[in-house]
Amino acid sequence: MKQIKTLVLMQLRDKIDLSWPKTRKGRIHTIIMSILKFAFITVLYSAVLFVATLLNLVYYSDMPQIMTLVITIVMLLLLITNTIGLTKSLYFAEDNKVLITLPVSNNKIFVSKLLVFFFYELKRSFSFTIPIILGCALNIYLKGYLQMITFVWMIIPMLLIVALPVLIGALLSIPALYGYRLVNKVGILKVILFLIALSAYVLIFINIGGMIPSKIDMPNQWPEFRTAIITFLNNFEAKNVVVTWITRTLIGEKTLSGVFSVNFVTLGKVGILLAVCIVLYVIGYLVSRPLFFIMMSKSFEFNKDKGKEKKNKRHLPFISF
C-alpha cells in the first residue's frame, strides 16, 4: 500500500498542485479558502436553481430530473476524457520508462494509474458536479422533501459515480489504442473522421437554430417555454433509466408523502453500484493490464542504429599513426 501511495503521488503531481504550505497559518488559510470556494460555488448553483423556481421555470419536483441530466452529461464527458487520458497514460506515457525501472511490481503500477485518474476526477468534481448536485438537493431540502442525513449519505454513492467513468475508460482504452493505430496507419481515415465530426457539428447547430422561433415573445410564450422544458426533462428521465437509477442512489427513494428518503432499496442500489465497479475493475485488471505491460515494456526498449556495415581496410603504418 505504501508503494502504491508513493506511485500515485509521483504521477499526481503532473495533474494537481500538491504543494502544501509549510507554516500552520498557511495550511489553515489554504483549507479555509478551499472550503469557502466550494461553498460559494454550491450556493451559487443553488441560488440559480432557486431563482428558476421563483420564475416558475422549474419546480422543486423537477430537481431530480435536473440531477439526472447533469449526471448524464458529466459522465459522458468524463467517459470521453478518461478513455483518451488512460489510453495515453497506459500505453504512450513517457513516465512508463521511469516507472518500469522502479523496484515495484507491474500490478501496482497499473493500479496507481487508475487511482491517479480517480483522484484527479474527484478533485474536478468539486468544481461542478458535486456543487450542482448539492444545489438541487438543497432546493428539495428547503421545501421539506429531503432529509438532512441525505447530505452525509451522498458521499458514498458519489465516490462510486466518479469511479465509474475511470473504470469504463480503462476498458475502452483497448479499442481506442487499436483505433488510434489504425487511423495513423491509414491516413485517409483522419480526413473521413474530420468530415464526420464537422458534419455532426453543422447538423447540431442547424437543429438548434431550427428550434428557435422566428418571433420571440417571452411574456406570451413563457407558459409554452416552461412546458417544453418540463416535457424535455421528463422524457429525458424516462429514456435514461440507468442514470435515473443512479440519481436515486444519491437522494433516496420517493415515499408516498413525496419525501425522498434513504431506505433499504437505496442501500441495495448502492450495493449493486459497488458490485458493478468491482466487476469493471476485475475485467480491466484481467484485460487491460496485460496489454499495459506489453506496451510499457516496448516503451522501455529502444532500437539501436547499427549503421551500414563496412569492410575493414588495411592502411599504411604512417597513415594509421
XYZ file of C-alpha atoms in Angstrom:
321
model
C 0.000 0.000 0.000
C 2.867 2.364 0.794
C 4.405 1.751 -2.643
C 1.078 2.446 -4.378
C 0.734 5.670 -2.391
C 4.213 6.746 -3.498
C 3.458 5.916 -7.138
C 0.168 7.827 -7.038
C 1.795 10.919 -5.531
C 4.594 10.800 -8.106
C 2.156 10.809 -11.022
C -0.463 13.041 -9.420
C 1.987 15.944 -9.235
C 1.741 16.270 -13.017
C -2.035 16.819 -12.779
C -2.623 18.525 -9.428
C -0.677 21.095 -7.449
C 0.231 19.108 -4.325
C 2.323 21.829 -2.756
C 1.391 22.360 0.882
C 2.234 25.471 2.968
C 4.988 24.839 5.492
C 3.560 27.075 8.213
C 0.479 26.237 10.266
C -1.079 29.583 9.417
C -0.591 28.925 5.708
C -2.191 25.485 5.952
C -5.216 26.855 7.809
C -5.586 29.608 5.211
C -5.438 27.095 2.347
C -8.074 24.848 3.944
C -10.420 27.747 4.716
C -10.125 29.176 1.201
C -10.823 25.764 -0.360
C -13.931 25.328 1.802
C -15.156 28.846 1.031
C -14.622 28.325 -2.704
C -16.606 25.085 -2.654
C -19.368 26.660 -0.530
C -19.587 29.684 -2.839
C -19.945 27.527 -5.967
C -22.586 25.369 -4.267
C -24.597 28.378 -3.051
C -24.312 29.983 -6.490
C -25.754 26.937 -8.274
C -28.410 26.587 -5.591
C -29.383 30.256 -5.982
C -29.658 29.923 -9.764
C -31.966 26.932 -9.377
C -33.968 28.745 -6.671
C -34.479 31.739 -8.956
C -35.594 29.333 -11.680
C -38.283 28.021 -9.310
C -39.389 31.581 -8.461
C -39.805 32.265 -12.169
C -41.859 29.054 -12.442
C -39.328 27.798 -14.949
C -38.901 24.622 -12.914
C -40.319 23.342 -9.631
C -38.619 21.563 -6.752
C -40.134 18.336 -8.074
C -38.059 18.792 -11.230
C -34.751 18.817 -9.316
C -34.217 15.024 -9.571
C -34.647 15.273 -13.345
C -32.107 18.102 -13.462
C -29.713 15.945 -11.425
C -30.210 13.111 -13.899
C -29.483 15.445 -16.818
C -26.328 16.825 -15.148
C -25.019 13.384 -14.173
C -25.610 12.083 -17.705
C -23.737 14.954 -19.355
C -20.892 14.822 -16.838
C -20.465 11.055 -17.095
C -20.402 11.172 -20.901
C -17.744 13.897 -20.841
C -15.737 12.049 -18.186
C -16.003 8.833 -20.170
C -14.514 10.519 -23.235
C -11.754 12.349 -21.347
C -10.837 9.304 -19.240
C -10.734 6.997 -22.255
C -8.400 9.365 -24.099
C -6.362 10.121 -20.988
C -5.959 6.487 -19.938
C -5.033 5.477 -23.488
C -2.188 7.992 -23.383
C -1.207 7.241 -19.787
C -1.276 3.446 -20.038
C 0.265 2.967 -23.464
C 2.125 6.106 -24.563
C 3.198 7.990 -21.430
C 6.880 8.864 -21.163
C 6.882 8.194 -17.428
C 6.364 4.483 -18.143
C 10.078 4.307 -18.956
C 10.796 5.552 -15.435
C 8.117 3.557 -13.622
C 9.247 0.246 -15.108
C 12.718 0.721 -13.582
C 11.351 1.174 -10.048
C 11.520 -1.737 -7.577
C 7.748 -2.274 -7.607
C 5.520 -4.823 -9.300
C 3.809 -4.014 -12.590
C 0.439 -4.707 -10.953
C 0.973 -1.829 -8.532
C 1.935 0.498 -11.372
C -1.296 -0.369 -13.199
C -3.415 0.208 -10.087
C -1.652 3.506 -9.419
C -2.527 4.712 -12.930
C -6.232 4.132 -12.250
C -6.045 5.772 -8.817
C -4.365 8.854 -10.277
C -7.281 9.387 -12.664
C -9.802 8.669 -9.896
C -8.351 11.284 -7.541
C -7.988 13.774 -10.384
C -11.641 13.380 -11.407
C -12.693 13.537 -7.763
C -10.939 16.896 -7.405
C -12.522 18.218 -10.601
C -15.981 17.118 -9.442
C -15.790 19.628 -6.582
C -15.864 22.441 -9.149
C -19.081 21.491 -10.956
C -20.675 18.071 -10.459
C -20.886 17.954 -6.660
C -21.910 21.635 -6.218
C -24.769 21.447 -8.715
C -25.989 18.141 -7.278
C -25.889 19.679 -3.800
C -27.666 22.751 -5.208
C -30.524 20.575 -6.443
C -30.609 18.700 -3.136
C -30.667 21.961 -1.154
C -33.700 23.196 -3.079
C -35.517 19.918 -2.367
C -34.481 20.126 1.304
C -35.674 23.744 1.687
C -39.104 22.600 0.505
C -39.091 19.949 3.212
C -38.890 16.952 0.868
C -35.372 15.752 1.667
C -33.808 14.570 4.924
C -30.694 16.233 6.356
C -28.891 12.885 6.722
C -29.045 12.529 2.938
C -26.252 15.111 2.525
C -23.911 12.868 4.526
C -25.112 9.739 2.738
C -24.410 11.221 -0.709
C -20.643 10.896 -0.102
C -20.704 7.113 -0.590
C -22.533 6.880 -3.966
C -20.704 9.983 -5.222
C -17.354 8.191 -4.878
C -18.710 5.277 -6.908
C -20.166 7.594 -9.562
C -16.760 9.256 -10.006
C -15.073 5.839 -10.249
C -17.399 4.521 -12.989
C -16.021 6.583 -15.932
C -12.453 5.766 -14.885
C -13.080 2.017 -14.795
C -15.054 2.027 -18.056
C -12.401 4.227 -19.644
C -9.747 1.647 -18.747
C -11.677 -0.952 -20.764
C -12.396 1.369 -23.679
C -8.713 2.301 -23.838
C -8.042 -1.001 -25.620
C -10.242 -0.359 -28.693
C -9.120 3.284 -28.524
C -5.497 2.137 -28.783
C -6.145 -0.010 -31.856
C -8.322 2.706 -33.362
C -5.538 5.248 -32.854
C -3.032 2.929 -34.550
C -5.404 2.257 -37.438
C -6.039 5.969 -38.023
C -2.310 6.705 -38.011
C -1.654 3.801 -40.359
C -4.402 4.695 -42.846
C -4.112 8.429 -43.482
C -7.448 8.756 -45.311
C -9.284 7.816 -42.093
C -8.198 11.103 -40.489
C -9.877 13.022 -43.293
C -13.034 10.886 -43.046
C -13.275 11.295 -39.265
C -12.745 15.041 -39.572
C -15.536 15.312 -42.159
C -17.873 13.222 -39.986
C -17.167 15.402 -36.919
C -17.624 18.586 -38.942
C -20.918 17.329 -40.386
C -22.138 16.401 -36.902
C -21.372 19.887 -35.569
C -23.142 21.510 -38.530
C -26.232 19.321 -38.064
C -26.344 20.105 -34.337
C -26.218 23.857 -34.950
C -28.845 23.575 -37.701
C -31.187 21.651 -35.384
C -30.641 24.144 -32.566
C -31.308 27.010 -34.950
C -34.475 25.333 -36.170
C -35.766 25.093 -32.601
C -35.522 28.874 -32.108
C -38.785 30.550 -33.182
C -38.637 33.342 -35.743
C -40.628 35.633 -33.457
C -39.797 35.606 -29.758
C -42.424 36.967 -27.378
C -41.338 35.812 -23.917
C -44.318 37.173 -21.894
C -46.834 35.346 -24.079
C -44.658 32.333 -24.850
C -43.459 31.793 -21.269
C -46.000 29.003 -20.446
C -45.076 27.175 -23.660
C -41.394 27.636 -22.894
C -41.781 26.172 -19.422
C -43.907 23.295 -20.722
C -41.209 22.478 -23.276
C -38.544 22.379 -20.530
C -40.610 20.133 -18.257
C -41.503 17.827 -21.134
C -37.837 17.574 -22.113
C -36.761 16.776 -18.523
C -39.477 14.144 -18.073
C -38.737 12.477 -21.417
C -35.013 12.566 -20.712
C -35.510 10.903 -17.330
C -37.840 8.275 -18.798
C -35.342 7.324 -21.515
C -32.283 7.301 -19.233
C -33.351 4.639 -16.789
C -29.807 3.770 -15.692
C -28.809 7.339 -14.807
C -32.176 7.907 -13.108
C -31.435 4.816 -11.068
C -28.020 6.272 -10.158
C -29.669 9.564 -9.130
C -31.849 7.663 -6.679
C -28.726 6.256 -5.016
C -27.867 9.863 -4.086
C -31.165 11.225 -2.779
C -33.044 8.038 -1.943
C -36.494 6.793 -2.911
C -39.606 8.931 -3.107
C -42.135 7.943 -0.440
C -45.930 8.272 -0.579
C -45.664 11.618 1.207
C -43.349 12.940 -1.516
C -40.259 12.966 0.711
C -37.059 11.437 -0.667
C -35.675 9.022 1.907
C -32.665 6.696 2.061
C -34.025 3.220 2.786
C -33.158 -0.431 2.197
C -33.932 -0.074 -1.523
C -31.339 2.704 -1.724
C -28.819 0.571 0.151
C -29.443 -2.263 -2.289
C -28.899 0.028 -5.278
C -25.613 1.302 -3.845
C -24.574 -2.301 -3.225
C -25.283 -3.110 -6.877
C -23.358 0.005 -7.967
C -20.412 -1.108 -5.829
C -20.586 -4.601 -7.342
C -20.576 -3.093 -10.859
C -17.456 -1.083 -10.011
C -15.733 -4.207 -8.641
C -16.634 -6.227 -11.751
C -15.363 -3.458 -14.036
C -12.119 -3.300 -12.075
C -11.622 -7.076 -12.247
C -12.300 -7.118 -16.004
C -9.944 -4.198 -16.521
C -7.315 -5.894 -14.378
C -7.568 -9.082 -16.418
C -7.918 -7.497 -19.865
C -6.264 -4.071 -19.874
C -3.386 -4.919 -17.538
C -1.617 -7.455 -19.824
C -1.720 -5.034 -22.755
C -0.430 -2.292 -20.455
C 2.562 -4.467 -19.501
C 3.356 -5.193 -23.149
C 3.175 -1.537 -24.177
C 5.129 -0.405 -21.137
C 7.888 -2.897 -21.912
C 8.009 -1.755 -25.537
C 8.321 1.872 -24.452
C 11.387 0.899 -22.456
C 13.048 -0.784 -25.400
C 14.942 1.209 -27.980
C 16.274 0.392 -31.371
C 19.974 0.768 -31.803
C 21.061 2.225 -35.137
C 23.795 -0.074 -36.239
C 24.548 1.832 -39.437
C 25.832 0.322 -42.644
C 28.495 -2.320 -42.216
C 31.805 -1.588 -43.893
C 34.694 -3.853 -44.688
C 37.931 -3.366 -42.793
C 40.607 -1.579 -44.774
C 44.326 -2.013 -44.451
C 46.227 1.267 -44.023
C 49.898 2.034 -44.224
C 51.630 2.350 -40.843
C 52.276 6.078 -41.341
C 48.580 6.786 -42.143
C 47.419 4.639 -39.239
C 49.651 6.612 -36.917
